[in-house]
Short mmCIF file of N, CA and C in Angstrom, two decimals:
data_model
loop_
_atom_site.label_atom_id
_atom_site.label_comp_id
_atom_site.label_asym_id
_atom_site.label_seq_id
_atom_site.Cartn_x
_atom_site.Cartn_y
_atom_site.Cartn_z
N ARG W 473 0.94 -1.30 0.06
CA ARG W 473 0.29 -0.01 -0.11
C ARG W 473 1.01 1.35 0.00
N ALA W 474 1.89 1.22 0.62
CA ALA W 474 2.94 2.16 0.69
C ALA W 474 3.27 2.55 -0.85
N SER W 475 3.93 1.86 -1.37
CA SER W 475 4.16 1.90 -2.67
C SER W 475 3.14 2.62 -3.62
N ALA W 476 2.20 1.95 -3.47
CA ALA W 476 0.97 2.60 -4.50
C ALA W 476 0.77 3.99 -3.76
N VAL W 477 1.01 4.31 -2.68
CA VAL W 477 0.66 5.97 -2.47
C VAL W 477 1.73 6.86 -2.70
N THR W 478 3.20 6.12 -2.87
CA THR W 478 4.40 6.74 -3.44
C THR W 478 3.93 7.26 -4.93
N SER W 479 3.26 6.06 -5.66
CA SER W 479 2.99 6.34 -7.33
C SER W 479 2.13 7.27 -7.16
N GLU W 480 0.92 7.42 -6.33
CA GLU W 480 -0.30 8.33 -6.68
C GLU W 480 0.56 9.72 -6.38
N LEU W 481 1.62 9.82 -5.35
CA LEU W 481 2.13 10.73 -5.31
C LEU W 481 2.99 11.60 -6.49
N GLU W 482 3.95 10.46 -6.80
CA GLU W 482 4.69 10.84 -8.62
C GLU W 482 3.68 11.17 -9.51
N ARG W 483 2.64 10.38 -9.53
CA ARG W 483 1.68 11.14 -10.80
C ARG W 483 1.11 12.56 -10.39
N ARG W 484 0.66 12.65 -9.23
CA ARG W 484 0.38 13.97 -8.89
C ARG W 484 1.50 15.08 -9.27
N ALA W 485 2.57 14.36 -9.16
CA ALA W 485 3.68 15.72 -9.40
C ALA W 485 4.19 16.22 -10.87
N LEU W 486 3.97 15.17 -11.79
CA LEU W 486 4.08 15.04 -13.05
C LEU W 486 3.75 16.71 -13.84
N THR W 487 4.69 17.13 -14.29
CA THR W 487 4.41 18.95 -14.92
C THR W 487 3.42 18.65 -15.96
N PRO W 488 2.95 19.05 -16.75
CA PRO W 488 1.98 19.41 -18.08
C PRO W 488 2.28 18.60 -19.09
N GLN W 489 3.77 18.91 -19.40
CA GLN W 489 4.51 18.51 -20.24
C GLN W 489 5.03 17.25 -20.35
N GLN W 490 5.13 16.25 -19.27
CA GLN W 490 5.68 15.39 -18.84
C GLN W 490 4.18 14.35 -18.95
N LEU W 491 3.01 14.79 -18.72
CA LEU W 491 1.80 14.16 -18.89
C LEU W 491 1.30 14.11 -20.22
N LYS W 492 1.52 15.17 -21.09
CA LYS W 492 1.53 14.83 -22.43
C LYS W 492 2.55 13.84 -23.23
N GLN W 493 3.64 13.99 -22.67
CA GLN W 493 4.38 13.39 -23.46
C GLN W 493 4.13 11.87 -23.17
N ALA W 494 3.84 11.36 -21.68
CA ALA W 494 3.60 10.19 -21.64
C ALA W 494 2.20 9.99 -22.20
N SER W 495 1.49 10.75 -22.45
CA SER W 495 -0.14 10.29 -22.71
C SER W 495 0.05 9.71 -24.75
N GLN W 496 0.96 11.12 -25.01
CA GLN W 496 1.32 10.55 -26.40
C GLN W 496 1.99 9.16 -26.61
N LYS W 497 2.99 9.03 -25.75
CA LYS W 497 3.62 7.47 -26.04
C LYS W 497 2.78 6.31 -25.78
N LEU W 498 1.65 6.66 -24.95
CA LEU W 498 0.64 5.53 -24.52
C LEU W 498 -0.47 5.61 -26.08
N ILE W 499 -0.60 6.73 -26.58
CA ILE W 499 -1.52 6.42 -27.70
C ILE W 499 -1.12 5.70 -28.92
N LEU W 500 0.35 6.24 -28.76
CA LEU W 500 1.06 5.47 -30.14
C LEU W 500 1.41 3.86 -29.54
N ARG W 501 1.59 3.37 -28.68
CA ARG W 501 1.47 2.32 -27.98
C ARG W 501 0.15 1.18 -28.60
N ILE W 502 -0.90 2.32 -28.08
CA ILE W 502 -2.44 1.53 -28.19
C ILE W 502 -2.58 1.33 -29.50
N LYS W 503 -1.92 2.47 -30.48
CA LYS W 503 -2.17 2.49 -31.93
C LYS W 503 -1.54 1.12 -32.54
N THR W 504 -0.33 0.92 -32.11
CA THR W 504 0.76 -0.10 -33.05
C THR W 504 0.09 -1.61 -32.36
N SER W 505 -0.47 -1.58 -30.96
CA SER W 505 -1.03 -2.89 -30.71
C SER W 505 -1.89 -3.36 -31.18
N HIS W 506 -2.58 -2.66 -32.28
CA HIS W 506 -3.78 -3.38 -32.82
C HIS W 506 -4.98 -3.71 -31.86
N LEU W 507 -4.95 -3.26 -30.53
CA LEU W 507 -6.24 -3.46 -29.85
C LEU W 507 -7.46 -2.87 -30.13
N LEU W 508 -7.53 -2.06 -30.91
CA LEU W 508 -8.60 -1.19 -31.15
C LEU W 508 -9.36 -1.42 -32.31
N LEU W 509 -8.61 -2.51 -32.94
CA LEU W 509 -8.95 -2.98 -34.38
C LEU W 509 -10.01 -3.91 -33.95
N ARG W 510 -9.96 -5.08 -33.03
CA ARG W 510 -10.82 -6.02 -32.75
C ARG W 510 -12.29 -5.50 -32.02
N HIS W 511 -12.57 -4.55 -31.63
CA HIS W 511 -13.42 -3.39 -30.92
C HIS W 511 -14.16 -3.12 -31.57
N GLN W 512 -15.19 -2.67 -31.60
CA GLN W 512 -16.16 -1.68 -31.93
C GLN W 512 -16.65 -0.90 -31.02
N HIS W 513 -17.57 -0.94 -30.18
CA HIS W 513 -18.01 -0.22 -28.54
C HIS W 513 -16.79 -0.06 -27.69
N ILE W 514 -16.24 1.45 -27.53
CA ILE W 514 -14.58 1.67 -26.79
C ILE W 514 -15.04 2.55 -25.93
N ALA W 515 -14.95 2.29 -24.51
CA ALA W 515 -14.98 2.80 -23.28
C ALA W 515 -13.75 3.53 -22.91
N LEU W 516 -13.10 4.54 -22.89
CA LEU W 516 -12.39 5.38 -22.30
C LEU W 516 -12.76 6.52 -21.63
N TYR W 517 -11.64 7.35 -20.96
CA TYR W 517 -11.80 8.27 -20.02
C TYR W 517 -11.07 9.68 -19.94
N LEU W 518 -11.51 10.59 -19.40
CA LEU W 518 -10.56 11.83 -19.67
C LEU W 518 -9.92 12.19 -18.33
N GLY W 519 -8.67 11.92 -18.69
CA GLY W 519 -7.70 11.74 -17.79
C GLY W 519 -7.64 13.24 -16.48
N ASN W 520 -7.49 13.07 -15.36
CA ASN W 520 -7.61 13.99 -14.41
C ASN W 520 -6.40 13.53 -13.09
N ASP W 521 -6.37 14.65 -12.51
CA ASP W 521 -5.20 14.50 -11.33
C ASP W 521 -4.09 13.91 -11.66
N GLY W 522 -3.34 13.81 -12.85
CA GLY W 522 -2.10 13.41 -13.57
C GLY W 522 -2.23 12.05 -14.00
N GLU W 523 -3.74 11.61 -14.14
CA GLU W 523 -3.39 10.22 -14.97
C GLU W 523 -3.42 10.02 -16.15
N ILE W 524 -2.76 9.25 -16.95
CA ILE W 524 -2.21 9.08 -18.11
C ILE W 524 -3.59 9.15 -19.07
N CYS W 525 -3.55 10.12 -20.27
CA CYS W 525 -4.93 10.46 -20.65
C CYS W 525 -4.94 10.16 -22.03
N PRO W 526 -6.14 9.35 -22.40
CA PRO W 526 -6.33 8.73 -23.40
C PRO W 526 -7.08 9.42 -24.08
N GLN W 527 -7.23 10.81 -24.16
CA GLN W 527 -8.48 11.70 -24.81
C GLN W 527 -8.48 11.30 -26.39
N GLN W 528 -7.01 11.42 -26.64
CA GLN W 528 -6.78 11.98 -28.30
C GLN W 528 -7.01 10.86 -29.29
N LEU W 529 -7.38 9.35 -28.29
CA LEU W 529 -8.19 8.08 -28.73
C LEU W 529 -9.31 8.75 -29.36
N ILE W 530 -10.07 9.73 -28.79
CA ILE W 530 -11.68 9.53 -29.32
C ILE W 530 -11.66 9.73 -31.16
N SER W 531 -10.97 10.97 -31.27
CA SER W 531 -10.64 11.45 -32.68
C SER W 531 -10.61 10.05 -33.60
N LEU W 532 -9.61 9.58 -33.18
CA LEU W 532 -8.97 8.32 -33.63
C LEU W 532 -9.87 7.38 -33.89
N LEU W 533 -10.73 6.84 -32.82
CA LEU W 533 -11.88 5.94 -32.82
C LEU W 533 -12.96 6.67 -33.87
N ARG W 534 -13.29 7.60 -33.85
CA ARG W 534 -14.20 8.10 -35.23
C ARG W 534 -13.49 7.75 -36.16
N LYS W 535 -12.51 8.08 -36.54
CA LYS W 535 -11.88 7.78 -38.24
C LYS W 535 -11.76 5.93 -38.00
N TYR W 536 -11.49 5.19 -36.89
CA TYR W 536 -11.63 3.99 -37.56
C TYR W 536 -13.40 3.67 -37.54
N GLY W 537 -13.86 4.46 -37.57
CA GLY W 537 -15.33 4.04 -37.52
C GLY W 537 -15.76 3.03 -36.49
N LYS W 538 -15.10 3.61 -35.25
CA LYS W 538 -15.96 3.12 -34.16
C LYS W 538 -16.46 3.92 -33.29
N GLN W 539 -17.17 3.21 -32.28
CA GLN W 539 -18.02 4.29 -31.13
C GLN W 539 -17.57 4.27 -29.73
N ALA W 540 -17.18 5.29 -29.54
CA ALA W 540 -16.27 6.06 -28.30
C ALA W 540 -17.44 6.15 -27.06
N TYR W 541 -17.54 6.02 -26.08
CA TYR W 541 -18.14 5.96 -24.98
C TYR W 541 -17.20 6.16 -23.50
N LEU W 542 -17.85 7.59 -22.93
CA LEU W 542 -17.10 8.12 -21.64
C LEU W 542 -18.16 7.53 -20.28
N PRO W 543 -17.44 7.39 -19.12
CA PRO W 543 -18.24 7.10 -18.06
C PRO W 543 -19.02 8.39 -17.48
N VAL W 544 -20.01 8.00 -17.36
CA VAL W 544 -20.91 9.42 -16.64
C VAL W 544 -21.25 8.46 -14.76
N ILE W 545 -21.41 9.22 -14.30
CA ILE W 545 -22.19 9.01 -12.77
C ILE W 545 -23.56 9.19 -12.62
N HIS W 546 -23.91 8.01 -12.73
CA HIS W 546 -25.65 8.37 -12.90
C HIS W 546 -26.42 9.44 -12.22
N PRO W 547 -27.39 9.97 -12.59
CA PRO W 547 -27.91 10.99 -11.95
C PRO W 547 -28.99 10.26 -11.00
N LEU W 548 -29.42 9.10 -10.89
CA LEU W 548 -30.51 8.70 -10.55
C LEU W 548 -30.22 7.64 -9.33
N LYS W 549 -28.98 6.48 -10.10
CA LYS W 549 -28.76 5.63 -9.38
C LYS W 549 -27.22 5.94 -8.29
N LYS W 550 -27.22 6.04 -7.31
CA LYS W 550 -26.28 6.52 -6.60
C LYS W 550 -24.78 5.32 -6.60
N GLN W 551 -23.97 5.92 -6.80
CA GLN W 551 -22.40 5.19 -6.92
C GLN W 551 -22.46 4.13 -8.28
N GLN W 552 -23.39 4.78 -9.37
CA GLN W 552 -23.45 3.75 -10.38
C GLN W 552 -22.97 4.19 -11.58
N LEU W 553 -22.16 3.97 -12.50
CA LEU W 553 -21.69 4.54 -13.93
C LEU W 553 -22.75 4.14 -15.08
N ILE W 554 -22.96 4.92 -16.04
CA ILE W 554 -23.38 4.58 -17.23
C ILE W 554 -22.47 5.17 -18.49
N PHE W 555 -22.55 4.28 -19.50
CA PHE W 555 -21.49 4.89 -20.49
C PHE W 555 -22.56 5.72 -21.75
N CYS W 556 -21.94 6.92 -21.95
CA CYS W 556 -22.60 7.90 -22.93
C CYS W 556 -21.63 7.80 -24.09
N ARG W 557 -22.41 8.07 -25.28
CA ARG W 557 -21.55 7.95 -26.37
C ARG W 557 -20.98 9.12 -26.96
N ILE W 558 -20.04 9.33 -27.41
CA ILE W 558 -19.29 10.78 -27.74
C ILE W 558 -19.41 10.81 -29.19
N THR W 559 -19.86 11.91 -29.71
CA THR W 559 -19.97 12.54 -30.98
C THR W 559 -19.59 13.83 -30.96
N PRO W 560 -19.49 14.51 -32.20
CA PRO W 560 -18.87 15.69 -32.51
C PRO W 560 -20.08 16.75 -31.62
N LYS W 561 -20.96 16.39 -31.12
CA LYS W 561 -22.31 17.05 -30.86
C LYS W 561 -22.29 17.09 -29.47
N THR W 562 -21.68 16.22 -28.61
CA THR W 562 -21.63 16.05 -27.36
C THR W 562 -21.33 16.84 -26.63
N GLN W 563 -22.30 17.34 -25.35
CA GLN W 563 -22.31 18.37 -24.43
C GLN W 563 -21.46 18.33 -23.35
N PHE W 564 -20.81 18.52 -22.60
CA PHE W 564 -20.15 18.28 -21.11
C PHE W 564 -20.28 19.40 -20.18
N ARG W 565 -20.27 18.84 -19.23
CA ARG W 565 -20.45 19.29 -17.93
C ARG W 565 -19.69 18.74 -16.81
N ALA W 566 -19.36 19.46 -15.43
CA ALA W 566 -18.44 18.69 -14.74
C ALA W 566 -19.14 18.00 -13.66
N ASN W 567 -18.68 16.88 -13.51
CA ASN W 567 -19.69 15.98 -12.43
C ASN W 567 -19.04 16.40 -11.02
N ARG W 568 -19.34 15.62 -10.23
CA ARG W 568 -19.23 16.14 -8.49
C ARG W 568 -17.58 16.18 -8.03
N PHE W 569 -16.83 15.54 -8.81
CA PHE W 569 -15.44 15.33 -8.45
C PHE W 569 -14.61 16.65 -9.52
N GLY W 570 -15.36 17.27 -10.27
CA GLY W 570 -14.81 18.36 -10.96
C GLY W 570 -14.23 17.89 -12.13
N ILE W 571 -15.05 16.78 -12.92
CA ILE W 571 -14.43 15.60 -13.75
C ILE W 571 -15.46 16.51 -15.06
N SER W 572 -15.06 16.28 -16.28
CA SER W 572 -15.81 16.74 -17.42
C SER W 572 -16.39 15.42 -18.19
N GLU W 573 -17.65 15.20 -18.05
CA GLU W 573 -18.53 14.12 -18.63
C GLU W 573 -19.71 14.34 -19.33
N PRO W 574 -20.00 13.62 -20.22
CA PRO W 574 -21.14 13.87 -21.17
C PRO W 574 -22.37 14.62 -20.52
N VAL W 575 -22.91 15.44 -20.99
CA VAL W 575 -24.34 15.99 -20.23
C VAL W 575 -25.28 14.15 -20.26
N PHE W 576 -25.99 13.66 -18.95
CA PHE W 576 -26.52 12.44 -19.14
C PHE W 576 -27.94 12.61 -20.10
N GLU W 577 -28.68 13.78 -19.85
CA GLU W 577 -29.78 13.73 -20.32
C GLU W 577 -30.11 13.38 -21.60
N SER W 578 -28.84 14.05 -22.39
CA SER W 578 -28.73 14.48 -23.92
C SER W 578 -28.17 13.30 -24.66
N SER W 579 -27.52 12.57 -24.28
CA SER W 579 -26.71 11.39 -24.26
C SER W 579 -27.00 10.34 -24.85
N ARG W 580 -26.99 9.47 -25.63
CA ARG W 580 -27.34 8.16 -25.90
C ARG W 580 -25.95 7.06 -25.20
N ARG W 581 -27.01 6.23 -24.32
CA ARG W 581 -26.18 5.75 -23.68
C ARG W 581 -26.23 4.13 -23.70
N LEU W 582 -25.04 3.37 -23.31
CA LEU W 582 -24.82 1.90 -23.27
C LEU W 582 -24.73 1.12 -22.46
N ALA W 583 -25.34 0.28 -22.00
CA ALA W 583 -24.99 -0.74 -20.52
C ALA W 583 -23.52 -1.17 -20.72
N ALA W 584 -23.00 -1.50 -19.40
CA ALA W 584 -21.34 -1.69 -19.54
C ALA W 584 -21.24 -3.01 -20.42
N LYS W 585 -22.29 -4.19 -20.07
CA LYS W 585 -22.21 -5.41 -20.83
C LYS W 585 -22.31 -5.10 -22.22
N HIS W 586 -22.74 -4.43 -22.91
CA HIS W 586 -22.66 -4.25 -24.26
C HIS W 586 -21.39 -3.55 -24.87
N LEU W 587 -20.63 -3.09 -24.27
CA LEU W 587 -19.28 -2.45 -24.25
C LEU W 587 -18.29 -3.62 -25.01
N SER W 588 -17.68 -3.54 -26.03
CA SER W 588 -16.18 -4.67 -26.22
C SER W 588 -15.28 -4.46 -25.60
N LEU W 589 -14.61 -2.98 -25.30
CA LEU W 589 -13.47 -2.70 -24.73
C LEU W 589 -13.79 -1.36 -23.61
N VAL W 590 -13.05 -1.69 -22.40
CA VAL W 590 -13.35 -0.42 -21.61
C VAL W 590 -11.54 -0.44 -21.08
N LEU W 591 -11.40 0.63 -21.42
CA LEU W 591 -10.01 1.37 -20.89
C LEU W 591 -10.20 2.25 -19.72
N MET W 592 -9.51 2.00 -18.51
CA MET W 592 -9.70 2.51 -17.52
C MET W 592 -8.53 3.22 -16.68
N PRO W 593 -8.78 4.13 -15.54
CA PRO W 593 -8.01 4.63 -15.14
C PRO W 593 -7.59 3.68 -13.64
N LEU W 594 -6.22 3.92 -13.41
CA LEU W 594 -6.28 3.15 -12.06
C LEU W 594 -5.06 3.92 -11.17
N VAL W 595 -4.98 3.94 -9.98
CA VAL W 595 -3.88 4.29 -9.04
C VAL W 595 -2.92 3.31 -8.98
N ALA W 596 -2.62 2.00 -9.06
CA ALA W 596 -1.84 1.08 -9.32
C ALA W 596 -2.10 -0.16 -9.63
N PHE W 597 -1.22 -0.98 -9.97
CA PHE W 597 -1.49 -2.22 -10.87
C PHE W 597 -0.54 -3.13 -10.41
N ASP W 598 -0.37 -4.06 -10.76
CA ASP W 598 0.13 -5.43 -10.56
C ASP W 598 0.14 -6.28 -11.72
N GLU W 599 1.51 -7.40 -12.08
CA GLU W 599 0.98 -8.05 -13.11
C GLU W 599 0.24 -9.08 -12.88
N GLN W 600 -0.25 -9.31 -12.13
CA GLN W 600 -1.61 -10.65 -12.28
C GLN W 600 -2.90 -9.91 -12.39
N GLY W 601 -2.80 -8.82 -12.77
CA GLY W 601 -4.44 -8.00 -13.50
C GLY W 601 -5.15 -7.48 -12.25
N ASN W 602 -4.48 -7.39 -10.99
CA ASN W 602 -4.74 -6.74 -10.40
C ASN W 602 -5.11 -5.14 -10.31
N ARG W 603 -6.07 -4.27 -9.83
CA ARG W 603 -6.08 -2.75 -10.10
C ARG W 603 -6.51 -2.40 -8.51
N MET W 604 -5.87 -1.21 -8.30
CA MET W 604 -6.20 -0.23 -7.17
C MET W 604 -6.73 1.06 -7.81
N GLY W 605 -8.32 1.30 -7.71
CA GLY W 605 -8.93 2.50 -8.31
C GLY W 605 -8.67 3.69 -7.15
N MET W 606 -9.57 4.10 -7.37
CA MET W 606 -9.29 5.94 -6.70
C MET W 606 -10.60 5.54 -5.72
N GLY W 607 -11.17 4.14 -5.41
CA GLY W 607 -11.62 4.05 -3.75
C GLY W 607 -13.39 4.25 -4.05
N GLY W 608 -13.63 4.73 -5.23
CA GLY W 608 -15.22 4.85 -5.10
C GLY W 608 -15.91 3.96 -5.37
N GLY W 609 -15.06 2.74 -6.12
CA GLY W 609 -15.29 1.59 -6.48
C GLY W 609 -16.51 1.44 -7.90
N PHE W 610 -16.45 2.44 -8.44
CA PHE W 610 -17.48 2.47 -9.56
C PHE W 610 -17.52 1.61 -10.54
N TYR W 611 -15.76 1.40 -11.15
CA TYR W 611 -15.73 0.43 -11.91
C TYR W 611 -15.79 -1.04 -11.53
N ASP W 612 -15.51 -1.53 -10.11
CA ASP W 612 -15.84 -2.92 -9.64
C ASP W 612 -17.40 -3.12 -9.69
N ARG W 613 -18.08 -2.09 -9.29
CA ARG W 613 -19.64 -2.43 -8.91
C ARG W 613 -20.19 -2.67 -10.15
N ILE W 614 -19.65 -1.78 -11.57
CA ILE W 614 -20.38 -1.91 -12.96
C ILE W 614 -19.91 -3.20 -13.29
N PHE W 615 -18.77 -3.86 -13.13
CA PHE W 615 -18.14 -4.97 -13.84
C PHE W 615 -18.27 -6.18 -12.67
N ALA W 616 -19.14 -6.34 -11.73
CA ALA W 616 -19.04 -7.27 -10.65
C ALA W 616 -19.49 -8.57 -11.39
N TYR W 617 -20.59 -8.37 -12.33
CA TYR W 617 -20.91 -9.84 -12.82
C TYR W 617 -19.78 -10.77 -13.39
N LYS W 618 -18.54 -9.90 -13.91
CA LYS W 618 -17.77 -10.43 -14.74
C LYS W 618 -16.50 -11.38 -13.38
N LEU W 619 -16.85 -11.36 -12.49
CA LEU W 619 -16.41 -12.35 -11.63
C LEU W 619 -16.78 -13.53 -11.14
N LYS W 620 -18.26 -13.61 -12.01
CA LYS W 620 -18.78 -14.92 -12.31
C LYS W 620 -19.18 -15.53 -13.87
N GLN W 621 -19.16 -14.82 -14.31
CA GLN W 621 -19.15 -14.88 -15.81
C GLN W 621 -17.71 -15.01 -16.10
N LYS W 622 -17.10 -16.02 -16.62
CA LYS W 622 -15.66 -16.24 -17.04
C LYS W 622 -16.06 -15.76 -18.58
N ASN W 623 -14.78 -14.65 -18.90
CA ASN W 623 -14.69 -14.25 -20.50
C ASN W 623 -15.83 -13.73 -20.83
N SER W 624 -16.56 -13.02 -20.00
CA SER W 624 -17.81 -12.26 -20.42
C SER W 624 -17.38 -10.91 -20.83
N ARG W 625 -17.73 -9.95 -21.85
CA ARG W 625 -17.57 -8.60 -22.16
C ARG W 625 -17.94 -7.55 -21.47
N PRO W 626 -17.14 -6.59 -21.33
CA PRO W 626 -16.27 -6.35 -22.14
C PRO W 626 -15.02 -6.59 -21.50
N LYS W 627 -14.06 -6.67 -22.69
CA LYS W 627 -12.56 -6.92 -21.95
C LYS W 627 -12.23 -5.41 -21.26
N LEU W 628 -11.48 -5.80 -20.69
CA LEU W 628 -10.99 -4.43 -19.28
C LEU W 628 -9.52 -4.48 -19.60
N ILE W 629 -9.14 -3.57 -19.67
CA ILE W 629 -7.87 -2.51 -19.75
C ILE W 629 -7.46 -1.47 -19.02
N GLY W 630 -6.55 -1.64 -18.03
CA GLY W 630 -6.36 -0.47 -17.16
C GLY W 630 -5.01 0.26 -18.16
N LEU W 631 -5.02 1.60 -18.24
CA LEU W 631 -4.09 2.29 -18.55
C LEU W 631 -3.63 3.50 -17.63
N ALA W 632 -2.20 3.60 -17.64
CA ALA W 632 -1.34 3.95 -16.36
C ALA W 632 0.09 4.14 -16.37
N HIS W 633 0.34 4.84 -15.92
CA HIS W 633 2.11 5.49 -15.87
C HIS W 633 2.85 3.82 -15.61
N ASP W 634 4.00 3.92 -16.02
CA ASP W 634 4.44 2.65 -15.91
C ASP W 634 4.98 2.64 -14.40
N PHE W 635 5.35 3.49 -13.96
CA PHE W 635 5.76 3.76 -12.59
C PHE W 635 4.67 3.54 -11.56
N GLN W 636 3.21 3.35 -11.95
CA GLN W 636 2.35 2.78 -10.97
C GLN W 636 2.60 1.43 -10.77
N LYS W 637 3.09 0.66 -11.37
CA LYS W 637 3.04 -1.18 -11.41
C LYS W 637 3.67 -1.04 -10.07
N GLN W 638 3.05 -2.33 -9.49
CA GLN W 638 3.34 -3.04 -8.07
C GLN W 638 4.07 -4.10 -8.20
N ILE W 639 4.68 -4.85 -7.04
CA ILE W 639 5.03 -5.81 -7.51
C ILE W 639 3.47 -7.11 -6.93
N THR W 640 3.16 -6.54 -6.01
CA THR W 640 1.93 -7.69 -5.75
C THR W 640 0.75 -5.99 -5.26
N LEU W 641 -0.47 -6.35 -5.20
CA LEU W 641 -1.81 -5.63 -5.11
C LEU W 641 -2.31 -6.63 -3.85
N PRO W 642 -2.95 -5.75 -2.86
CA PRO W 642 -3.86 -6.95 -1.89
C PRO W 642 -5.44 -6.56 -2.68
N LEU W 643 -5.88 -7.95 -2.82
CA LEU W 643 -7.01 -8.05 -3.66
C LEU W 643 -8.22 -8.41 -2.84
N ALA W 644 -9.41 -7.69 -2.82
CA ALA W 644 -10.66 -7.98 -2.30
C ALA W 644 -11.22 -8.81 -2.93
N THR W 645 -12.32 -9.27 -2.65
CA THR W 645 -13.42 -10.17 -3.09
C THR W 645 -14.25 -9.57 -4.11
N TRP W 646 -14.58 -8.41 -4.14
CA TRP W 646 -15.39 -7.71 -4.98
C TRP W 646 -14.45 -6.81 -6.18
N ASP W 647 -12.94 -6.91 -5.82
CA ASP W 647 -12.25 -6.49 -6.83
C ASP W 647 -12.12 -7.26 -8.22
N VAL W 648 -12.51 -6.69 -9.62
CA VAL W 648 -12.60 -7.25 -10.82
C VAL W 648 -11.20 -7.18 -11.66
N PRO W 649 -10.82 -8.27 -11.74
CA PRO W 649 -9.07 -8.27 -12.79
C PRO W 649 -9.28 -7.52 -13.74
N LEU W 650 -8.50 -7.24 -14.57
CA LEU W 650 -7.91 -6.73 -15.51
C LEU W 650 -7.46 -7.90 -16.52
N GLU W 651 -7.75 -7.43 -17.85
CA GLU W 651 -7.08 -8.32 -18.67
C GLU W 651 -5.34 -8.26 -19.00
N GLY W 652 -5.36 -6.67 -18.86
CA GLY W 652 -3.78 -6.16 -18.85
C GLY W 652 -4.05 -4.69 -18.59
N VAL W 653 -2.79 -4.24 -18.34
CA VAL W 653 -2.45 -2.61 -18.25
C VAL W 653 -1.66 -2.49 -19.46
N MET W 654 -1.94 -1.18 -20.32
CA MET W 654 -1.23 -0.23 -20.65
C MET W 654 -0.35 0.69 -20.22
N THR W 655 0.76 0.98 -20.32
CA THR W 655 1.71 1.94 -20.13
C THR W 655 2.35 2.77 -21.15
N GLU W 656 3.32 3.53 -21.19
CA GLU W 656 3.64 4.42 -22.00
C GLU W 656 5.04 3.34 -22.62
N LYS W 657 5.06 2.65 -21.64
CA LYS W 657 6.38 1.64 -21.86
C LYS W 657 6.01 0.32 -22.16
N ALA W 658 4.94 -0.24 -22.04
CA ALA W 658 4.47 -1.70 -21.87
C ALA W 658 3.28 -2.57 -22.19
N PHE W 659 2.86 -3.04 -22.40
CA PHE W 659 1.73 -3.82 -22.14
C PHE W 659 1.68 -5.21 -21.47
N TYR W 660 1.18 -4.79 -20.29
CA TYR W 660 1.62 -5.94 -19.17
C TYR W 660 0.25 -6.94 -19.38
N GLN W 661 -0.12 -8.17 -19.79
CA GLN W 661 -0.94 -8.80 -19.96
C GLN W 661 -1.17 -9.92 -18.86
N ASN W 662 -2.25 -10.08 -18.42
CA ASN W 662 -2.70 -10.97 -17.18
C ASN W 662 -3.15 -12.35 -18.10
N GLN W 663 -1.97 -13.36 -17.86
CA GLN W 663 -2.23 -14.28 -18.95
C GLN W 663 -3.08 -15.21 -18.42
N ALA W 664 -3.84 -15.10 -17.42
CA ALA W 664 -4.68 -16.02 -16.56
C ALA W 664 -6.10 -15.48 -17.11
N LYS W 665 -5.99 -14.31 -17.72
CA LYS W 665 -7.38 -13.49 -18.66
C LYS W 665 -7.32 -13.38 -19.99
N THR W 666 -6.27 -13.60 -20.80
CA THR W 666 -6.32 -13.39 -22.05
C THR W 666 -6.72 -14.29 -23.08
N ASP W 667 -7.11 -13.90 -24.07
CA ASP W 667 -8.40 -14.56 -25.22
C ASP W 667 -7.82 -14.31 -26.10
#
């Protein structure tokens, strides 16, 4: 846990230039990995608080004829995420954490189980596919069904700075493991989860 806190502090200390460079390297790694080619409905996030940011993928996905989605905190169901489709006309507003998200009422929504790929943020990860999130449990809650249904969709890939990698993370029974984590330096695939 102490080393995860250290990596969180390191992430928050990144300069805007360092963050931009890491994000650009990540985007290039994702493009050359062919990960996007096998998927049609792809969720990602807008980076916040030093998170490596996949935002540049939105226009790339549009160019590839893919559908891009962003997570939105459900206005009626407490602690639940819903995924809203992004188009050139999508309107945004800040959520309760100050993170920009599509306006729920004017967006087309898709249930998590209908996504084919989810690129998600994290605080720390290990090579076994364990992810430490921000503590709200949003992603674990929405993908809890994957703990019972092996090889169910969507494919879950974490995005992180390479320094966020830990030797091992404590795992709770509700933690949903990832199929892999992509950083600006490598793609760490969870061998137990790869398809």
